[in-house]
């Protein structure tokens, strides 16, 4: 019988076929039209977890999408790793920009193209296959493992927070292992030790009781689209500084040591610009691109609508305008506090010629993980060994809201061992994931379980 690493090499084709089956399920959590498919993805994973031999495989109902848990805990004196992942995906929209169908996995140049390939089906599936490599070869699992897979990460993990609060005992562990981030560069194993938080808002501006002829009424009636643009323009100044009073009050400043660590990372602004097809970079004055994109808070319009969007011209003064605005947060900003500051500020600058309403969507707290944690050291060793390269530690700009709750509620650190790349096009058309990284990811996970007991302090 082969050992786990050999088993992974011998079965990589089968693992890929299984992953592709999962990628064919359009489990878009934000869209109620896809509710049944989100469950189908959960059912698929439930079968997988049962089939590889885990215990207590359970699908838990929530007011939203189900949560899947499972475990195999053969030891009383070894660490317990809780593996977290999400089986929901972002919408594939805009569909016409996909070169191959978003839910028909297609392999090109060693990469699989499909929505969710990297974020997070391919990455989280790697851990299931890693556990399988122990159980199917009859090799004793070196540590205890538990799984928690959710279907609402892309919509803020609202139902997962109460779930972990209610199931503290069942989820008790020494660390959480998550692969839902990106490596710093191709073939460069990287561990993420910081994530930004999020506050997501929606602004609604309402003017006249119906759309109006812009010639007959324009000039005498306030235009909600114009007002919305004025409001948005007042959210930041020309140096990229956010103008909401109190916004920066709790921002932890970057220390000289942190700034040195940023400078030491292999990054090239020219290449970054080129890869994105940009003429010039932009951001908060006084900070580098890497700092701006991971250690500084931001404010961005994510959606904007009003007036006529069809072909040609229509002379109309729209009755309504709206925008979705997200703010990425850094330690020690609090999403609820920031949402309130945003709402107060927008309301305070709104003219009384229209009505302006501000609504808060989901949020999440920022996190920074202690680099001295023994689990992180074991992860770095395993990652470095499989990739045959020293691991880099970096902070990232994206958010995984539940990470802060794992710390707060379960009292444990998360190890963010991402196998993705920034070129994977997460949330964009033509998302993809390197099949080589899928393979190396499975091997890294198995290696991590193997060496973790030696690192316990
Ligand atoms: N996998 C991402 C987060 C991520 C991507 C972190 C790349 C670091 C690097 C995750 O699935 C995600 O997109 N999260 C959302 C959370 C939000 C909806 C609350 C995000 O960051 O927009
Ligand atoms: Zn995502």
XYZ file of C-alpha atoms and ligand atoms in Angstrom:
480
model
C 0.000 0.000 0.000
C 1.310 3.431 -0.952
C 2.030 6.287 1.425
C -0.123 9.446 1.351
C 2.239 11.450 -0.881
C 2.424 8.607 -3.415
C -1.335 8.123 -3.270
C -1.775 11.817 -4.153
C 0.533 11.515 -7.168
C -1.193 8.342 -8.347
C -4.723 9.710 -7.967
C -4.366 13.278 -9.179
C -6.476 12.617 -12.285
C -9.332 11.209 -10.179
C -9.081 14.234 -7.823
C -9.314 16.604 -10.786
C -12.341 14.816 -12.201
C -14.066 15.099 -8.827
C -13.184 18.771 -8.531
C -14.611 19.398 -11.993
C -17.856 17.769 -10.925
C -18.052 20.274 -8.048
C -17.190 23.168 -10.390
C -20.131 22.259 -12.623
C -22.545 23.178 -9.827
C -23.451 26.910 -9.982
C -23.553 27.452 -6.206
C -23.978 31.240 -6.317
C -24.958 32.168 -2.763
C -26.118 35.738 -3.336
C -28.765 34.827 -5.913
C -31.907 33.076 -4.617
C -32.397 31.530 -8.083
C -29.413 29.300 -7.282
C -30.556 28.181 -3.819
C -31.052 24.539 -4.862
C -27.639 24.441 -6.524
C -25.904 25.773 -3.436
C -27.417 22.802 -1.588
C -26.351 20.481 -4.377
C -22.728 21.557 -3.843
C -23.118 20.926 -0.097
C -24.569 17.462 -0.820
C -21.720 16.667 -3.177
C -19.186 17.525 -0.472
C -21.169 15.618 2.131
C -20.874 12.487 -0.016
C -17.165 13.129 -0.447
C -16.560 13.453 3.281
C -18.563 10.289 3.955
C -16.909 8.400 1.174
C -13.365 9.097 2.412
C -14.346 7.816 5.856
C -14.881 10.830 8.108
C -17.177 10.588 11.111
C -20.266 12.599 12.087
C -20.707 14.026 8.603
C -23.651 16.394 9.078
C -25.436 19.008 7.012
C -26.816 21.691 9.349
C -29.762 23.756 8.206
C -29.616 27.538 8.694
C -31.987 30.346 7.678
C -29.729 30.612 4.607
C -27.475 27.980 3.052
C -26.428 24.815 4.928
C -23.221 24.309 6.906
C -21.347 21.023 6.556
C -19.288 19.521 9.384
C -17.333 16.281 9.789
C -14.439 14.953 11.848
C -11.950 12.249 12.489
C -10.259 12.582 15.851
C -8.276 9.437 16.672
C -5.879 11.053 19.169
C -6.221 12.463 22.669
C -2.686 13.847 22.796
C -2.248 15.450 19.369
C -3.393 18.787 17.954
C -6.794 19.203 16.327
C -6.968 21.091 13.040
C -10.296 22.568 11.980
C -10.370 22.925 8.193
C -12.566 25.739 6.942
C -13.631 26.364 3.369
C -16.556 27.725 1.381
C -18.453 25.981 -1.376
C -20.418 29.055 -2.474
C -19.176 31.209 -5.340
C -19.595 34.737 -6.637
C -21.985 35.333 -9.558
C -20.422 34.639 -12.968
C -21.720 37.995 -14.241
C -20.816 39.525 -16.719
C -21.283 36.240 -18.569
C -20.516 37.502 -22.056
C -16.908 38.180 -21.038
C -16.204 34.514 -20.271
C -14.203 32.791 -23.012
C -15.545 29.380 -21.908
C -18.759 28.750 -19.938
C -18.313 29.625 -16.224
C -19.771 26.346 -14.981
C -18.158 24.068 -17.539
C -14.599 23.548 -16.249
C -12.188 23.875 -19.172
C -8.461 23.150 -19.032
C -6.055 25.420 -20.906
C -2.300 25.671 -20.354
C -2.424 23.697 -17.128
C -5.169 25.829 -15.589
C -8.808 24.990 -15.026
C -11.197 27.806 -15.943
C -14.482 27.964 -14.004
C -16.212 30.159 -11.436
C -15.024 29.019 -8.003
C -11.975 27.157 -9.391
C -9.685 29.083 -7.063
C -12.212 30.806 -4.775
C -12.736 28.486 -3.043
C -13.713 25.101 -4.442
C -10.297 24.071 -5.796
C -8.433 25.277 -2.757
C -10.688 23.816 -0.078
C -11.134 20.534 -1.982
C -7.347 20.068 -1.730
C -7.692 19.429 2.030
C -10.405 16.826 1.540
C -8.127 14.962 -0.856
C -5.218 15.318 1.564
C -7.220 13.675 4.355
C -8.317 11.032 1.851
C -4.657 10.231 1.142
C -4.290 9.096 4.757
C -7.587 7.325 5.184
C -7.492 5.433 1.871
C -3.928 4.201 2.344
C -4.629 3.014 5.866
C -2.025 5.441 7.183
C -2.809 6.757 10.635
C -3.870 10.402 10.528
C -1.038 12.234 12.338
C -3.447 14.788 13.870
C -7.152 15.141 14.589
C -9.076 16.823 11.809
C -12.451 18.512 11.716
C -14.143 20.159 8.732
C -16.471 23.132 8.563
C -17.584 24.079 5.044
C -20.061 26.885 4.509
C -22.158 28.242 1.656
C -22.336 31.906 2.635
C -18.773 33.230 2.705
C -19.304 35.408 -0.336
C -22.285 37.030 1.371
C -20.674 37.707 4.730
C -21.003 34.385 6.649
C -24.042 35.699 8.523
C -25.312 32.302 9.649
C -21.919 30.850 10.442
C -21.207 33.187 13.348
C -24.216 32.052 15.450
C -23.438 28.453 14.431
C -19.916 28.510 15.833
C -21.172 30.253 18.995
C -23.697 27.443 19.505
C -21.232 24.629 18.760
C -18.083 25.679 20.585
C -17.538 22.207 22.048
C -18.042 20.359 18.782
C -15.703 22.754 16.954
C -13.033 22.917 19.653
C -9.604 22.798 18.050
C -6.045 24.087 18.285
C -6.051 25.986 14.999
C -8.043 26.587 11.845
C -6.540 25.768 8.455
C -7.841 27.812 5.524
C -6.876 27.870 1.873
C -8.804 30.798 0.433
C -6.046 33.328 -0.243
C -3.335 33.828 -2.843
C 0.382 33.194 -2.985
C 2.564 36.243 -3.363
C 3.730 35.148 -6.809
C 3.829 32.062 -9.016
C 5.806 29.216 -7.377
C 6.289 31.384 -4.294
C 4.764 29.651 -1.253
C 3.245 32.323 0.963
C 1.373 32.467 4.218
C -1.030 35.312 4.749
C -0.918 36.733 8.261
C -3.372 39.598 7.870
C -6.726 40.148 6.167
C -8.785 43.291 5.894
C -12.272 43.647 7.298
C -15.264 44.998 5.453
C -18.211 47.353 5.769
C -20.608 47.183 2.801
C -23.149 49.957 2.255
C -25.875 50.908 -0.198
C -27.039 54.471 -0.944
C -30.473 55.263 -2.413
C -31.262 58.720 -3.730
C -34.893 59.451 -4.625
C -36.101 62.596 -6.371
C -39.335 63.253 -8.321
C -42.212 60.762 -8.228
C -41.418 59.551 -11.788
C -38.730 59.781 -14.482
C -39.057 63.192 -16.160
C -38.334 64.769 -19.556
C -34.911 66.295 -19.005
C -35.740 69.242 -21.259
C -39.117 70.046 -19.783
C -38.026 69.710 -16.136
C -34.200 69.790 -16.198
C -32.829 72.823 -14.337
C -35.835 73.212 -12.082
C -35.800 69.746 -10.515
C -32.841 68.177 -8.692
C -31.388 65.159 -10.474
C -30.774 62.160 -8.141
C -27.947 60.896 -10.380
C -26.143 64.246 -10.096
C -26.655 64.260 -6.318
C -25.307 60.729 -6.013
C -22.167 61.711 -7.934
C -21.671 64.726 -5.670
C -22.027 62.559 -2.570
C -19.570 59.989 -3.909
C -17.108 62.728 -4.860
C -17.115 63.948 -1.261
C -16.205 60.537 0.187
C -12.496 60.880 -0.728
C -10.183 63.767 -1.546
C -7.738 63.923 -4.451
C -4.990 62.305 -2.331
C -7.146 59.249 -1.768
C -7.881 60.177 1.852
C -11.342 59.145 3.046
C -13.314 62.166 4.243
C -15.722 60.526 6.680
C -15.132 62.160 10.085
C -13.669 59.635 12.551
C -12.930 57.057 9.825
C -9.220 56.774 10.692
C -9.597 57.066 14.490
C -8.960 53.370 15.196
C -6.530 52.642 12.357
C -3.354 51.095 13.675
C -0.499 53.044 12.073
C 2.187 51.161 10.184
C 5.352 50.924 12.260
C 8.775 51.488 10.640
C 9.398 47.705 11.020
C 6.192 46.877 9.168
C 7.116 49.268 6.391
C 10.559 47.680 6.103
C 8.938 44.232 5.853
C 6.748 45.518 3.016
C 9.770 46.903 1.187
C 11.524 43.548 1.404
C 8.728 41.758 -0.486
C 9.404 41.055 -4.158
C 7.046 43.484 -5.877
C 7.352 45.550 -9.012
C 4.907 48.398 -9.659
C 5.655 48.408 -13.381
C 4.767 44.725 -13.781
C 1.709 45.179 -11.555
C 0.520 48.064 -13.746
C 1.177 46.126 -16.910
C -0.643 42.996 -15.757
C -3.734 45.102 -15.046
C -3.549 47.077 -18.296
C -3.238 50.400 -16.446
C -1.668 53.684 -17.527
C -0.836 54.684 -13.970
C -1.337 53.462 -10.429
C -3.397 55.339 -7.885
C -3.944 55.366 -4.140
C -3.531 57.065 -0.815
C -0.618 59.486 -0.892
C 2.431 58.464 1.128
C 1.937 54.690 0.857
C 3.251 52.011 -1.501
C 0.949 49.873 -3.651
C 1.359 46.858 -1.369
C 0.597 48.933 1.720
C -2.410 50.525 0.030
C -3.750 47.135 -1.019
C -3.441 45.361 2.320
C -2.526 47.524 5.313
C -4.532 50.683 4.654
C -8.316 51.059 4.671
C -10.158 51.828 1.427
C -13.467 53.013 0.080
C -14.703 51.883 -3.344
C -17.888 52.104 -5.329
C -18.815 48.525 -6.250
C -21.997 49.266 -8.173
C -23.745 52.315 -9.548
C -27.073 52.755 -11.304
C -29.411 55.414 -12.554
C -31.068 56.651 -15.706
C -30.998 55.173 -19.161
C -28.498 52.359 -19.809
C -29.689 51.157 -23.223
C -28.367 51.840 -26.689
C -28.471 55.363 -28.061
C -29.657 58.410 -26.137
C -32.748 59.020 -24.039
C -33.312 62.474 -22.603
C -34.454 61.609 -19.127
C -34.101 63.042 -15.659
C -34.133 59.851 -13.562
C -36.310 59.580 -10.475
C -33.815 57.417 -8.613
C -30.117 56.680 -8.315
C -28.215 54.176 -6.237
C -24.754 52.923 -5.381
C -23.103 50.070 -3.534
C -19.996 51.118 -1.645
C -17.561 48.878 0.200
C -14.911 49.887 2.685
C -12.007 47.554 3.474
C -10.933 47.900 7.080
C -7.693 47.336 8.970
C -6.982 46.716 12.662
C -8.551 48.075 14.904
C -11.489 49.408 12.891
C -14.925 48.121 13.825
C -17.319 47.443 10.890
C -20.451 48.481 12.822
C -18.876 51.733 13.940
C -17.611 52.478 10.415
C -21.041 51.699 8.901
C -22.614 54.201 11.275
C -19.991 56.889 10.555
C -20.581 56.369 6.826
C -24.375 56.649 7.166
C -24.117 59.768 9.361
C -21.717 61.480 6.971
C -23.688 60.687 3.797
C -26.907 61.867 5.419
C -25.195 65.049 6.634
C -23.978 66.034 3.144
C -27.245 65.151 1.352
C -29.194 68.142 0.013
C -32.817 68.484 1.122
C -34.057 68.512 -2.500
C -34.012 64.699 -2.608
C -34.337 61.911 -0.076
C -31.208 59.897 0.680
C -31.293 56.573 2.460
C -28.296 54.553 3.562
C -28.452 50.834 4.214
C -25.736 48.643 5.750
C -25.103 45.172 4.322
C -22.743 42.613 5.842
C -19.422 43.393 7.425
C -16.407 41.690 8.875
C -13.549 42.426 11.236
C -9.927 42.733 10.093
C -7.329 40.284 11.461
C -3.601 40.006 11.976
C -2.139 36.655 13.044
C 0.802 36.262 15.377
C 3.844 35.055 13.421
C 5.144 33.139 16.465
C 2.267 30.647 16.456
C 3.646 27.077 16.219
C 1.008 26.042 13.684
C 2.171 28.794 11.362
C 5.752 27.565 11.636
C 4.719 23.998 10.775
C 2.652 25.253 7.845
C 5.597 27.280 6.543
C 7.896 24.250 6.786
C 5.473 21.969 4.917
C 4.688 24.577 2.260
C 8.385 25.352 1.728
C 9.270 21.669 1.426
C 6.694 20.841 -1.225
C 7.387 23.984 -3.258
C 11.116 23.720 -2.628
C 11.341 27.387 -1.806
C 11.377 29.516 1.329
C 7.943 30.755 2.405
C 7.046 34.443 2.397
C 4.717 36.017 4.945
C 2.442 38.788 3.796
C -0.797 40.595 4.574
C -3.603 40.600 2.053
C -6.353 43.009 1.175
C -9.288 40.594 0.813
C -11.572 39.509 3.634
C -12.632 36.198 5.147
C -15.043 37.444 7.783
C -15.131 34.285 9.895
C -11.401 34.370 10.703
C -11.907 37.080 13.339
C -14.758 35.066 14.851
C -12.658 31.904 15.047
C -10.282 33.910 17.222
C -12.997 35.608 19.271
C -15.328 32.647 19.761
C -13.072 29.573 19.587
C -9.930 31.365 20.790
C -7.752 29.982 17.985
C -5.490 31.279 15.234
C -6.131 30.607 11.581
C -3.412 29.477 9.206
C -4.017 31.101 5.840
C -2.239 28.739 3.494
C -3.428 29.909 0.091
C -2.605 28.089 -3.141
C -4.212 30.676 -5.424
C -2.575 33.477 -7.389
C -3.618 37.073 -7.977
C -3.911 36.209 -11.678
C -6.644 33.658 -10.861
C -9.244 36.376 -11.581
C -11.299 35.853 -8.434
C -14.741 37.431 -8.733
C -13.906 38.349 -12.375
C -14.757 36.663 -15.665
C -12.485 33.709 -16.603
C -11.556 32.706 -13.065
C -8.976 29.937 -13.104
C -6.766 27.810 -10.870
C -3.455 26.179 -11.661
C -3.780 22.389 -11.648
C -0.157 22.169 -10.572
C -1.029 24.229 -7.494
C -4.051 22.019 -6.866
C -1.677 19.032 -6.858
C 1.001 20.754 -4.756
C -1.714 22.109 -2.451
C -2.924 18.593 -1.646
C 0.657 17.490 -0.999
C 1.358 20.527 1.177
C -1.737 19.860 3.253
C -0.736 16.205 3.759
C 2.818 17.264 4.657
C 1.485 19.783 7.153
C -0.534 17.095 8.964
C 2.530 14.855 8.985
C 4.900 17.346 10.628
C 2.520 19.336 12.828
C 2.892 17.112 15.942
C 6.645 17.892 16.008
C 5.953 21.601 16.306
C 3.654 21.544 19.330
C 5.111 23.753 22.044
N -11.088 34.217 -1.062
C -11.623 35.504 -0.843
C -10.808 36.385 0.048
C -9.398 36.661 -0.351
C -9.006 36.640 -1.677
C -8.485 36.963 0.602
C -7.692 36.884 -2.006
C -7.182 37.236 0.276
C -6.792 37.186 -1.043
C -13.008 35.387 -0.272
O -13.768 34.347 -0.792
C -13.749 36.663 -0.553
O -13.813 37.086 -1.656
N -14.296 37.241 0.462
C -15.127 38.382 0.337
C -15.772 38.565 1.678
C -16.881 39.537 1.721
C -17.975 39.219 0.761
C -17.421 39.640 3.115
C -14.333 39.603 -0.075
O -13.172 39.779 0.344
O -14.856 40.389 -0.851
Zn -14.366 35.330 -2.915
